[in-house]
Coordinates of C-alpha atoms and ligand atoms in Angstrom, one line a residue:
M23 CA 330.7 -68.2 98.0
D24 CA 327.0 -67.2 98.1
R25 CA 326.2 -66.8 101.6
K26 CA 322.8 -65.6 101.0
V27 CA 320.2 -67.1 103.4
T28 CA 317.8 -69.6 101.5
Q29 CA 316.8 -71.5 104.5
Q30 CA 313.4 -70.7 106.4
V31 CA 313.9 -71.5 110.0
T32 CA 310.9 -71.0 112.5
R33 CA 310.2 -72.2 116.1
A34 CA 309.0 -75.5 114.9
T35 CA 312.8 -75.8 113.4
F36 CA 313.9 -76.0 117.2
D37 CA 311.6 -79.1 117.8
E38 CA 313.0 -80.6 114.7
V39 CA 316.7 -80.1 115.1
M40 CA 317.6 -79.0 118.8
V41 CA 318.5 -81.5 121.5
P42 CA 315.1 -80.9 123.7
N43 CA 317.1 -79.5 126.8
Y44 CA 315.5 -76.1 126.5
A45 CA 312.0 -74.9 125.7
P46 CA 312.4 -71.5 124.1
S47 CA 309.2 -69.3 124.0
A48 CA 307.5 -68.8 120.6
I49 CA 309.7 -65.5 119.8
I50 CA 312.6 -65.3 117.9
P51 CA 314.4 -62.2 118.3
V52 CA 316.5 -60.8 115.6
R53 CA 317.8 -57.4 116.5
G54 CA 318.6 -55.3 119.7
K55 CA 319.4 -51.6 120.5
G56 CA 320.0 -50.6 124.0
S57 CA 317.2 -51.9 125.8
R58 CA 314.8 -52.7 123.2
V59 CA 314.9 -55.8 120.8
W60 CA 312.4 -56.8 118.1
D61 CA 311.4 -60.2 116.6
K62 CA 311.0 -61.7 113.4
E63 CA 307.6 -60.2 113.1
G64 CA 308.8 -56.6 114.2
K65 CA 307.3 -57.1 117.4
E66 CA 309.3 -54.5 119.8
Y67 CA 310.0 -55.6 123.4
V68 CA 311.5 -54.1 126.6
D69 CA 314.3 -56.0 128.0
F70 CA 314.5 -56.2 131.6
A71 CA 316.2 -59.7 131.5
G72 CA 319.6 -58.8 129.9
G73 CA 320.1 -62.4 128.2
I74 CA 319.9 -63.4 132.0
A75 CA 322.5 -60.6 133.7
V76 CA 324.3 -60.9 130.5
T77 CA 324.1 -57.7 128.5
A78 CA 325.0 -55.3 131.1
L79 CA 325.4 -52.6 128.6
G80 CA 322.6 -53.3 126.6
H81 CA 322.2 -54.8 122.7
S82 CA 324.7 -53.5 119.9
H83 CA 326.7 -51.0 122.1
P84 CA 328.1 -48.8 119.6
T85 CA 331.8 -49.0 121.5
L86 CA 331.7 -52.8 121.7
V87 CA 330.7 -53.3 118.0
D88 CA 333.6 -51.1 116.9
V89 CA 336.0 -53.1 119.4
M90 CA 334.7 -56.5 118.4
C91 CA 334.8 -55.3 114.4
E92 CA 338.4 -54.0 114.6
Q93 CA 339.8 -57.1 116.5
A94 CA 337.7 -59.2 114.2
G95 CA 340.0 -57.9 111.3
Q96 CA 343.4 -58.3 113.1
L97 CA 343.4 -61.7 115.1
W98 CA 340.8 -64.2 116.2
H99 CA 342.7 -67.0 117.9
L100 CA 346.2 -68.5 118.3
A101 CA 345.3 -70.9 121.6
N102 CA 347.4 -70.6 124.8
V103 CA 350.8 -72.1 123.5
M104 CA 351.2 -68.2 122.9
T105 CA 349.5 -65.0 124.7
N106 CA 347.9 -62.2 123.2
E107 CA 347.8 -57.9 124.0
P108 CA 344.2 -58.2 124.7
A109 CA 344.5 -61.0 127.3
L110 CA 347.1 -59.5 129.1
R111 CA 345.5 -56.1 129.0
L112 CA 342.4 -57.3 130.6
A113 CA 344.3 -59.5 132.9
K114 CA 346.2 -56.5 134.0
K115 CA 342.9 -54.4 134.4
L116 CA 341.0 -57.1 136.5
T117 CA 344.0 -57.5 139.0
E118 CA 344.1 -53.8 139.4
K119 CA 340.8 -53.1 140.1
T120 CA 339.9 -56.4 142.4
F121 CA 341.8 -58.0 145.3
A122 CA 343.2 -60.7 142.8
D123 CA 347.0 -60.9 141.8
R124 CA 346.2 -63.3 138.9
V125 CA 343.7 -64.4 136.2
F126 CA 342.8 -67.6 134.5
F127 CA 340.6 -66.9 131.4
A128 CA 337.6 -69.4 130.3
N129 CA 334.6 -69.3 128.1
S130 CA 331.6 -69.4 130.7
G131 CA 330.7 -69.3 134.3
A132 CA 330.5 -72.9 134.6
E133 CA 334.1 -73.2 133.3
A134 CA 335.3 -70.3 135.3
N135 CA 333.9 -72.3 138.5
E136 CA 335.3 -75.6 137.3
A137 CA 338.7 -73.8 137.3
A138 CA 338.0 -72.7 140.7
F139 CA 337.2 -75.7 142.1
K140 CA 340.1 -77.6 140.5
L141 CA 342.4 -74.9 142.3
V142 CA 341.1 -75.1 145.7
R143 CA 341.2 -79.1 145.7
R144 CA 344.8 -78.7 144.3
Y145 CA 345.7 -76.0 146.6
A146 CA 344.9 -78.0 149.7
F147 CA 346.6 -81.0 148.2
D148 CA 349.7 -79.0 147.7
H149 CA 349.5 -77.6 151.2
Y150 CA 348.0 -80.1 153.5
G151 CA 347.6 -83.4 151.7
P152 CA 344.5 -85.4 149.9
E153 CA 342.5 -85.7 153.2
K154 CA 341.5 -81.8 152.8
H155 CA 339.2 -82.0 149.9
E156 CA 335.9 -81.1 151.2
I157 CA 334.0 -78.2 149.5
I158 CA 331.1 -76.8 151.6
S159 CA 328.5 -74.8 149.2
F160 CA 325.0 -73.9 149.9
N161 CA 321.7 -75.1 149.4
K162 CA 319.7 -73.5 146.4
S163 CA 323.5 -72.3 145.1
F164 CA 323.6 -72.5 141.0
H165 CA 327.4 -72.6 139.9
G166 CA 326.9 -74.0 136.3
R167 CA 326.0 -77.3 134.3
T168 CA 329.1 -79.1 134.1
L169 CA 329.2 -82.3 136.4
F170 CA 331.6 -80.6 139.0
T171 CA 329.5 -77.4 138.8
V172 CA 326.5 -79.0 139.3
S173 CA 327.3 -81.4 142.2
V174 CA 328.7 -78.3 144.1
G175 CA 325.3 -76.4 143.1
G176 CA 322.7 -76.6 145.7
Q177 CA 319.8 -78.0 143.6
A178 CA 319.6 -81.6 143.4
K179 CA 317.3 -81.5 140.1
Y180 CA 320.6 -80.7 138.2
K181 CA 322.1 -83.7 139.6
E182 CA 319.3 -86.2 138.9
G183 CA 320.3 -89.1 136.7
F184 CA 323.6 -87.8 136.5
E185 CA 325.3 -89.9 138.9
P186 CA 327.8 -90.7 140.2
T187 CA 328.8 -87.2 140.7
P188 CA 332.0 -86.0 142.5
G189 CA 332.0 -86.6 146.2
G190 CA 333.6 -84.7 148.8
I191 CA 330.8 -81.9 148.6
K192 CA 328.6 -80.8 151.7
H193 CA 325.8 -78.3 151.4
C194 CA 324.4 -75.9 153.9
D195 CA 321.4 -73.5 154.2
Y196 CA 322.4 -70.0 152.9
N197 CA 322.7 -67.5 156.0
D198 CA 323.0 -70.0 158.5
I199 CA 326.2 -69.7 160.2
E200 CA 325.2 -72.4 163.0
Q201 CA 324.9 -75.0 160.4
L202 CA 328.0 -73.9 158.6
K203 CA 329.7 -74.4 161.8
T204 CA 329.0 -77.9 162.2
L205 CA 330.0 -78.9 158.7
V206 CA 333.2 -76.9 158.4
S207 CA 336.4 -79.2 159.7
D208 CA 340.0 -79.5 158.7
K209 CA 339.0 -81.8 155.7
T210 CA 337.4 -78.4 154.2
C211 CA 339.3 -76.8 151.4
A212 CA 337.0 -74.4 150.6
I213 CA 333.6 -72.8 151.0
V214 CA 331.9 -71.6 147.7
M215 CA 329.3 -68.9 147.6
E216 CA 327.5 -66.2 145.8
P217 CA 327.3 -63.0 147.7
I218 CA 323.7 -62.7 146.4
Q219 CA 321.8 -66.1 145.2
G220 CA 320.8 -65.7 141.9
E221 CA 319.2 -68.6 140.5
G222 CA 318.1 -69.4 144.1
G223 CA 315.7 -66.7 144.1
I224 CA 317.5 -63.3 144.6
I225 CA 318.8 -64.1 148.2
P226 CA 321.5 -61.5 149.2
A227 CA 324.1 -62.8 151.9
D228 CA 323.4 -61.2 155.4
L229 CA 327.0 -59.0 156.1
E230 CA 327.0 -60.9 159.5
F231 CA 326.9 -64.3 157.9
A232 CA 329.5 -63.2 155.2
K233 CA 331.7 -62.2 157.8
Q234 CA 331.6 -65.1 159.6
V235 CA 332.0 -67.2 156.6
R236 CA 335.4 -65.4 155.8
E237 CA 336.5 -66.1 159.5
L238 CA 335.6 -69.9 159.7
C239 CA 337.6 -70.5 156.3
D240 CA 340.6 -68.7 157.8
Q241 CA 340.3 -70.5 161.1
Y242 CA 340.2 -73.7 159.1
N243 CA 342.8 -72.8 156.4
A244 CA 340.1 -73.2 153.7
L245 CA 339.8 -71.0 150.8
L246 CA 336.9 -68.5 150.4
V247 CA 335.5 -68.6 146.5
Y248 CA 332.9 -66.1 145.8
D249 CA 330.8 -67.1 142.6
E250 CA 330.1 -63.3 141.0
V251 CA 329.2 -64.8 137.7
Q252 CA 325.7 -63.5 138.1
S253 CA 326.4 -60.5 140.4
G254 CA 329.8 -59.4 138.7
V255 CA 330.7 -56.6 136.4
G256 CA 328.7 -53.9 137.8
R257 CA 325.4 -55.5 138.6
T258 CA 325.1 -54.8 142.0
G259 CA 326.5 -51.1 141.7
T260 CA 330.3 -51.8 142.5
L261 CA 332.1 -53.8 140.2
Y262 CA 332.0 -57.1 142.4
A263 CA 329.6 -57.6 144.9
Y264 CA 332.1 -58.4 147.5
E265 CA 333.3 -54.7 147.7
Q266 CA 330.2 -54.1 149.6
L267 CA 330.0 -57.5 151.9
G268 CA 333.3 -56.1 153.4
V269 CA 334.9 -59.5 152.8
T270 CA 337.3 -60.5 150.5
P271 CA 337.6 -64.1 149.1
D272 CA 340.5 -65.6 147.8
V273 CA 339.1 -67.0 144.4
L274 CA 336.5 -65.0 142.4
T275 CA 334.6 -66.0 139.3
T276 CA 332.9 -63.6 136.9
A277 CA 331.5 -64.7 133.1
K278 CA 328.2 -63.4 132.2
A279 CA 328.1 -59.4 131.6
L280 CA 332.1 -59.4 131.2
G281 CA 331.8 -60.3 127.7
N282 CA 327.8 -58.5 127.2
G283 CA 327.0 -61.5 125.0
F284 CA 330.4 -62.6 123.8
P285 CA 331.3 -65.8 125.5
V286 CA 334.3 -65.1 128.3
G287 CA 334.6 -66.2 131.8
A288 CA 337.7 -65.6 134.3
M289 CA 338.8 -67.1 137.3
L290 CA 340.6 -64.3 139.7
A291 CA 342.9 -65.6 142.4
T292 CA 345.3 -64.5 144.9
E293 CA 348.9 -65.0 144.2
Q294 CA 349.3 -67.6 146.7
A295 CA 346.5 -69.5 145.7
A296 CA 346.9 -69.3 141.9
K297 CA 350.1 -71.3 142.6
S298 CA 348.5 -74.3 142.7
L299 CA 347.3 -74.1 139.0
A300 CA 350.9 -74.6 138.1
F301 CA 352.2 -75.5 134.3
G302 CA 349.9 -78.2 132.9
T303 CA 347.4 -78.7 135.7
H304 CA 344.6 -77.1 133.8
G305 CA 343.8 -75.4 130.6
S306 CA 341.5 -74.5 127.8
T307 CA 341.8 -73.9 123.8
Y308 CA 339.5 -71.2 123.4
G309 CA 339.9 -69.3 127.3
G310 CA 341.4 -66.0 126.7
N311 CA 341.4 -65.5 123.1
P312 CA 341.9 -62.0 121.6
M313 CA 338.5 -62.0 120.2
A314 CA 336.8 -62.3 123.7
C315 CA 339.3 -60.7 125.8
S316 CA 339.1 -57.3 123.7
I317 CA 335.5 -57.2 124.3
A318 CA 335.7 -57.7 127.7
E319 CA 338.5 -55.3 128.4
A320 CA 335.9 -52.5 127.0
V321 CA 333.2 -53.8 128.7
I322 CA 335.3 -53.4 132.0
D323 CA 336.5 -50.0 130.9
I324 CA 332.6 -48.7 130.3
V325 CA 331.5 -50.6 133.4
D326 CA 334.0 -49.5 136.0
T327 CA 333.2 -45.7 135.6
P328 CA 331.2 -43.6 138.2
E329 CA 328.8 -42.8 135.7
V330 CA 327.9 -46.3 135.0
L331 CA 328.0 -47.8 138.8
S332 CA 326.5 -44.7 140.4
G333 CA 323.3 -45.2 138.0
V334 CA 322.9 -48.6 139.3
S335 CA 321.5 -47.4 142.5
M336 CA 319.2 -44.8 140.8
R337 CA 318.0 -47.2 138.6
H338 CA 317.5 -49.8 141.3
D339 CA 315.2 -47.2 143.1
L340 CA 313.3 -46.6 140.0
F341 CA 312.7 -50.5 139.5
V342 CA 311.8 -50.9 143.5
A343 CA 309.3 -47.7 143.2
G344 CA 307.5 -49.2 140.2
L345 CA 307.3 -52.9 141.6
K346 CA 305.8 -51.5 144.9
A347 CA 303.2 -49.3 142.7
I348 CA 302.3 -52.4 140.9
N349 CA 301.9 -54.7 144.1
E350 CA 299.7 -51.4 145.8
K351 CA 297.5 -52.3 142.9
Y352 CA 297.5 -55.7 143.2
H353 CA 298.7 -57.4 145.9
V354 CA 301.0 -60.1 144.2
F355 CA 304.3 -59.8 145.6
K356 CA 305.0 -60.9 149.4
D357 CA 309.0 -59.5 149.2
I358 CA 310.7 -57.0 146.6
R359 CA 314.5 -57.6 147.1
G360 CA 317.9 -57.6 145.5
M361 CA 321.1 -55.6 145.1
G362 CA 321.5 -52.8 142.3
L363 CA 320.0 -54.2 139.1
L364 CA 319.6 -57.8 140.1
L365 CA 316.1 -57.9 141.6
G366 CA 313.4 -60.0 142.8
A367 CA 309.9 -60.1 143.4
E368 CA 308.6 -63.2 145.2
V369 CA 304.6 -63.9 144.5
I370 CA 302.3 -64.2 147.2
D371 CA 301.5 -67.8 148.4
S372 CA 298.0 -67.8 146.8
L373 CA 299.9 -67.6 143.3
A374 CA 302.7 -69.9 144.1
G375 CA 304.5 -71.6 141.3
K376 CA 303.2 -68.8 139.3
A377 CA 306.1 -66.6 138.4
G378 CA 306.2 -68.1 134.8
E379 CA 302.8 -67.3 134.4
I380 CA 303.8 -63.3 134.7
V381 CA 306.7 -63.9 132.4
K382 CA 304.7 -65.2 129.6
A383 CA 302.0 -62.6 130.0
A384 CA 304.9 -60.0 130.1
A385 CA 306.1 -61.5 126.7
E386 CA 302.5 -61.1 125.3
E387 CA 302.6 -57.1 126.4
G388 CA 306.3 -56.7 124.8
L389 CA 308.5 -57.3 128.1
F390 CA 311.2 -59.5 128.7
V391 CA 311.4 -60.5 132.4
L392 CA 312.7 -63.5 134.0
V393 CA 312.0 -66.3 137.0
A394 CA 314.5 -67.4 139.5
G395 CA 312.8 -70.4 140.6
P396 CA 308.9 -71.0 140.6
N397 CA 308.1 -68.2 142.9
V398 CA 310.3 -65.1 142.3
L399 CA 309.9 -62.8 139.1
R400 CA 313.9 -62.0 138.3
M401 CA 315.1 -58.5 136.6
A402 CA 318.5 -58.2 135.6
P403 CA 318.4 -55.2 132.8
S404 CA 321.2 -53.7 131.3
L405 CA 322.9 -51.2 133.8
I406 CA 322.3 -48.4 131.5
I407 CA 318.7 -48.7 130.5
T408 CA 317.0 -45.3 130.2
E409 CA 314.4 -43.9 132.3
Q410 CA 312.0 -44.1 129.4
D411 CA 312.7 -47.8 128.9
I412 CA 312.3 -48.5 132.7
A413 CA 308.7 -47.0 132.7
D414 CA 307.5 -48.3 129.8
G415 CA 308.6 -52.0 130.6
L416 CA 307.1 -51.5 134.2
A417 CA 303.7 -50.1 132.3
R418 CA 303.7 -53.4 130.6
L419 CA 304.6 -55.4 133.5
D420 CA 301.5 -53.9 135.3
K421 CA 299.4 -55.0 132.1
A422 CA 301.0 -58.4 132.4
V423 CA 300.4 -58.6 136.3
A424 CA 296.8 -57.5 135.8
T425 CA 296.1 -60.4 133.1
V426 CA 297.5 -63.1 135.4
V427 CA 295.3 -61.6 138.4
A428 CA 292.2 -61.9 136.3
N429 CA 293.1 -65.2 134.9
N430 CA 293.9 -66.6 138.1
Q431 CA 290.5 -65.2 139.6
A432 CA 288.2 -66.9 137.2
A433 CA 290.2 -70.1 137.5
Ligands
PLP11 C1 325.9 -67.8 139.8 C2 326.1 -68.5 138.7 N1 327.3 -69.1 138.3 C3 327.6 -70.2 137.5 C4 326.7 -70.0 136.2 C5 326.8 -70.6 135.4 O1 327.4 -69.9 134.3 P1 327.3 -70.4 132.5 O2 325.9 -70.8 132.0 O3 327.8 -69.4 132.2 O4 328.3 -71.5 132.6 C6 325.4 -69.2 136.3 C7 324.6 -68.9 135.2 O5 323.4 -68.9 135.6 C8 325.2 -68.2 137.7 O6 324.1 -67.5 137.9

């Protein structure tokens, strides 16, 4: 069959044939290498966005391309009526490298979380009965877009119009232990948190808060779930961020960078907790397929090395220094924060709601950056981005900020 592409597609095609739940920019990227991306017109961009904290090893990483092509020539899919070697090897690695004893594979962050939320409910049901079903989560948190994950998530806008949503879920202000103490009870089956809130504005957990959340879970026989979909796989400088908090969860979810862009997610759990997802209680057709798992195995092999992980803090320092230098010139940020290569720069009050303007101006200059809410500029680049790419990207960001400042002065 002739597979030559004959149809011309443009950004306008999106508005004709796609469900309008996204509003993509005018740029249509066609190629990426490392931390550079090129669009249809040949314009080149520096990528500080990383596909929203996904391409931790950059675009077209040669080892990942080789692993993927080799696996593609061997075996794509069998479904979970049979297991496969890449899934078993990846699960062994994840359990060896983390607190977890057991792994469930999914295809996305939301699905990994869905499995986690079902597990904690089922665990409490098995051990304490149906009364113990309440999940406590945090305001501004983000856990995905399925009905259960938007319900556990702490952002009302994602639930609006989709009610009735699942019940038995309470929300607390992040880093507010006193409020948490008023919400937790014998009915609590789990507390769910991101060790650093991503979509909520790049807000790291206070160490003392994290420790006390663990203590409350122990006191009330509740499981502690860490959503590391965004913070995991080396992004904060350790394989998972919990290692830096000195707190060990019972359940952890990971996705995004795990496949460097190939869809894969996983829920990791202790032996004791995992038992409650007994045979027949949960499943997925694609979850744990050999394609995804062979790529994720290679990602973990490459990321979990001193070379990559220690490089994260060096690059963090370069970013922070660059953002501070921009701020000294234009006075646009009231806070620059984050862990490792999950960075946020919050705009000053007079630019409130304008982080998106900087993102647009940056794209004009040839730079991809993200927002985390209306006031925070977010960066989640490749963990192995070169110093040259960082310098070039920051120079482009400098120009973008200058444009936004000038436009807002003129307005
Ligand atoms: C912390 C967190 N959890 C879950 C998700 C959902 O992941 P996915 O979009 O792969 O379903 C995200 C996505 O941004 C996230 O940041």
